[in-house]
Amino acid sequence: EDKVVQSPLSLVVHEGDTVTLNCSYEVTNFRSLLWYKQEKKAPTFLFMLTSSGIEKKSGRLSSILDKKELFSILNITATQTGDSAVYLCAVLRAAGNKLTFGGGTRVLVKP
Amino acid sequence: GAVVSQHPSRVICKSGTSVKIECRSLDFQATTMFWYRQFPKQSLMLMATSNEGSKATYEQGVEKDKFLINHASLTLSTLTVTSAHPEDSSFYICSASMGLNQPQHFGDGTRLSIL
C-alpha cells in the first residue's frame, strides 16, 4: 500500500524563524512529488519535484527531493504570519496520474 | 493559467436531498479530473477519477451509486451526492491537470452540510 508520511504534525514558530517540513514516501511507480499549501479553502500548488538533488525555489520557499532515501523537505525562511497554513505533500504515481497525499503539517507563525 | 472553478462553495440542505457540485477548468482542457473528500483536520482522500467521455474510476470503498460523476466535456465534471445524509457532510474538492506529469490544480472546494 502506498504511504506518504509528513512530519512534524504541527509546529508553532515566531515571525522570522525558519521551518523545515519533512515528507517521506513509499510508493510504487513513483513519478513526482508535489507540495501544496492549504489555508481555508483548497490547496494551492507550490512545487513539483521529479529529479533528485535539484532544489526548487520560490521566494522564501524551497524544496528538494531525495529519490534514494525517498523523502523531500520544504523549507520556509524568514517566516511571516501569512505562511500559517497546512502544508501538504503528495506523490504522483506514473499509473493513472493519481495523487496520494500525506497527512499534512500544520504551521502556525506567531507575530 | 491552470484555473479550476468549483461551484457551489457552500451547501446546506435537508437529509434525502441530492446535491450537484460542478468543477470547471477555466483556461485549459482536462481529459481527467479528480474528486476528493476532506474531513476536518485530515488530509485529502481521493474518491474517484473522472474521465471525459467514459465512466469514472472509483477508489475502493466509494459507492458509485451514491457519488455519481459525469464528465461531459473537456472542461466540466460534476459530482452528484444522491440522497445525501448527515454522514455525507464534508468538504469536497475537485482538481484537474493539464496532462500527464503535470501538477493538479484544485478548485476552491464545496462545504456540504446535511441536516
XYZ file of C-alpha atoms in Angstrom:
226
model
C 0.000 0.000 0.000
C 1.310 3.467 -0.907
C 2.328 5.633 2.031
C 3.162 9.307 2.336
C 4.167 10.445 5.822
C 4.718 14.022 6.855
C 6.419 15.335 9.945
C 6.029 17.104 12.211
C 2.246 17.029 12.513
C 2.258 20.643 13.599
C 4.583 23.369 14.742
C 4.425 26.862 16.115
C 7.126 29.385 15.292
C 7.623 33.141 15.503
C 7.951 35.501 12.597
C 11.442 35.421 11.154
C 12.093 31.807 12.093
C 12.980 29.146 9.548
C 10.920 25.977 9.298
C 11.730 22.650 7.706
C 8.953 20.253 6.813
C 9.555 16.617 6.020
C 7.852 14.173 3.701
C 8.787 10.521 3.276
C 7.128 8.111 0.916
C 6.778 4.505 -0.119
C 5.014 4.489 -3.455
C 5.077 2.103 -6.364
C 5.645 3.632 -9.786
C 6.810 6.976 -8.409
C 6.782 9.830 -10.876
C 6.913 13.120 -8.949
C 6.447 14.655 -5.507
C 4.360 17.784 -5.044
C 3.967 20.317 -2.265
C 0.767 22.269 -1.682
C -0.274 24.957 0.774
C -3.786 24.817 2.163
C -5.300 27.703 4.055
C -9.052 27.890 4.450
C -10.031 26.561 1.068
C -8.482 24.122 -1.349
C -4.747 23.507 -1.760
C -2.630 25.797 -3.854
C 0.301 24.362 -5.779
C 3.824 25.177 -4.601
C 6.348 22.817 -6.184
C 6.647 19.661 -8.240
C 9.868 17.676 -7.906
C 10.834 14.891 -10.249
C 14.629 14.659 -10.045
C 16.843 14.142 -7.026
C 19.099 16.864 -5.747
C 17.724 19.795 -7.729
C 16.444 22.481 -5.406
C 13.346 24.349 -6.451
C 12.946 27.845 -5.090
C 10.177 30.399 -4.990
C 10.829 33.426 -2.843
C 11.308 32.294 0.744
C 10.217 28.748 -0.029
C 12.456 26.000 -1.338
C 12.219 22.257 -1.700
C 14.399 19.338 -2.642
C 13.859 15.639 -3.346
C 15.997 12.623 -2.483
C 14.815 9.646 -4.528
C 17.368 7.321 -2.988
C 16.217 7.940 0.564
C 12.590 8.508 -0.535
C 11.980 11.853 1.087
C 11.605 15.536 0.436
C 11.905 18.666 2.539
C 10.185 22.008 2.248
C 11.961 24.985 3.780
C 10.425 28.326 4.615
C 12.852 31.058 5.638
C 12.057 34.345 7.368
C 8.533 33.142 8.115
C 5.617 35.553 8.119
C 2.152 35.212 9.645
C 0.802 34.673 6.128
C 2.767 31.436 5.967
C 0.407 29.931 8.547
C -1.321 27.053 6.786
C -1.372 23.308 6.370
C 1.372 22.144 4.040
C 0.561 19.009 2.113
C 2.955 16.652 0.417
C 1.630 14.385 -2.328
C 3.160 11.786 -4.582
C 2.162 11.395 -8.199
C 2.190 7.862 -9.487
C 3.094 7.012 -13.035
C -0.076 4.998 -13.499
C -3.336 6.913 -13.670
C -1.908 10.305 -12.789
C -3.243 9.938 -9.237
C -2.005 11.807 -6.181
C -1.525 10.206 -2.781
C -1.461 12.787 -0.023
C 0.322 12.819 3.286
C -1.462 13.903 6.428
C -0.114 17.432 6.282
C 1.893 19.644 8.618
C 0.037 22.485 10.300
C 2.271 25.542 10.648
C 1.344 28.479 12.832
C 3.520 31.569 12.618
C 3.036 33.948 15.532
C 3.809 37.653 15.267
C -3.127 29.768 -16.176
C -4.486 26.495 -14.740
C -7.549 27.890 -13.005
C -10.115 25.441 -11.690
C -13.512 26.720 -10.607
C -15.822 24.801 -8.304
C -19.423 25.637 -7.555
C -21.193 25.963 -5.197
C -18.806 26.802 -2.388
C -21.292 26.015 0.350
C -24.421 23.884 0.504
C -26.754 23.320 3.428
C -29.684 21.035 2.795
C -32.007 18.506 4.332
C -31.368 14.810 4.548
C -32.539 12.972 1.436
C -31.694 15.782 -0.966
C -29.410 15.196 -3.931
C -26.670 17.770 -4.385
C -24.741 18.513 -7.570
C -21.265 20.054 -7.485
C -19.627 21.424 -10.618
C -15.932 21.551 -11.423
C -14.692 23.541 -14.398
C -11.244 24.055 -15.847
C -11.403 27.663 -16.992
C -8.357 28.103 -19.170
C -7.345 24.602 -20.192
C -8.856 21.325 -21.269
C -8.785 18.445 -18.824
C -9.419 14.911 -20.030
C -9.107 13.817 -16.422
C -10.414 15.454 -13.283
C -10.303 14.169 -9.732
C -12.732 14.335 -6.824
C -11.522 14.355 -3.232
C -13.145 14.414 0.153
C -11.596 16.019 3.207
C -12.732 15.621 6.806
C -11.827 18.243 9.402
C -8.122 18.321 10.200
C -7.471 15.404 7.883
C -5.807 15.132 4.524
C -7.416 14.741 1.124
C -8.807 11.346 0.225
C -9.235 10.563 -3.446
C -12.779 9.446 -4.195
C -12.728 8.973 -7.940
C -11.070 9.826 -11.204
C -13.380 11.457 -13.710
C -12.633 10.640 -17.348
C -14.064 12.701 -20.181
C -16.360 10.622 -22.341
C -16.157 7.479 -20.230
C -17.061 6.109 -16.835
C -15.407 7.369 -13.709
C -12.972 5.188 -11.815
C -13.847 4.944 -8.136
C -11.466 4.279 -5.265
C -12.054 1.301 -3.031
C -14.866 1.880 -0.577
C -16.509 4.712 -2.502
C -20.081 3.934 -3.555
C -20.520 4.741 -7.216
C -24.318 4.857 -6.923
C -24.018 7.333 -4.082
C -21.497 9.626 -5.714
C -22.407 10.000 -9.378
C -19.764 11.522 -11.590
C -20.303 12.881 -15.061
C -17.551 14.305 -17.247
C -19.481 15.513 -20.246
C -16.887 17.848 -21.728
C -13.185 18.615 -21.550
C -13.832 21.463 -19.138
C -16.618 20.217 -16.882
C -17.047 17.403 -14.411
C -19.927 17.094 -11.979
C -20.283 15.164 -8.749
C -23.805 14.414 -7.541
C -24.250 13.241 -3.975
C -27.505 11.312 -4.191
C -29.958 11.152 -1.296
C -27.457 12.831 0.986
C -27.392 12.042 4.691
C -25.607 13.746 7.593
C -22.643 11.385 7.301
C -22.052 12.755 3.789
C -21.323 16.170 5.268
C -17.771 17.025 4.328
C -15.510 19.244 2.239
C -15.454 18.080 -1.382
C -12.668 19.276 -3.660
C -12.039 18.735 -7.342
C -8.812 19.031 -9.265
C -7.586 18.932 -12.826
C -4.242 18.826 -14.543
C -3.129 19.854 -17.982
C -1.712 16.451 -18.739
C 0.419 13.562 -17.608
C 3.100 14.524 -15.107
C 1.587 17.953 -14.675
C 0.555 19.233 -11.231
C -3.077 19.017 -10.256
C -4.734 22.350 -9.639
C -7.607 22.474 -7.217
C -10.947 24.192 -7.123
C -11.894 26.122 -4.001
C -13.916 23.223 -2.640
C -17.533 22.767 -1.626
C -18.505 22.544 2.014
C -21.555 20.295 2.210
C -23.682 20.227 5.346
C -26.612 17.828 5.520
C -29.080 18.499 8.304
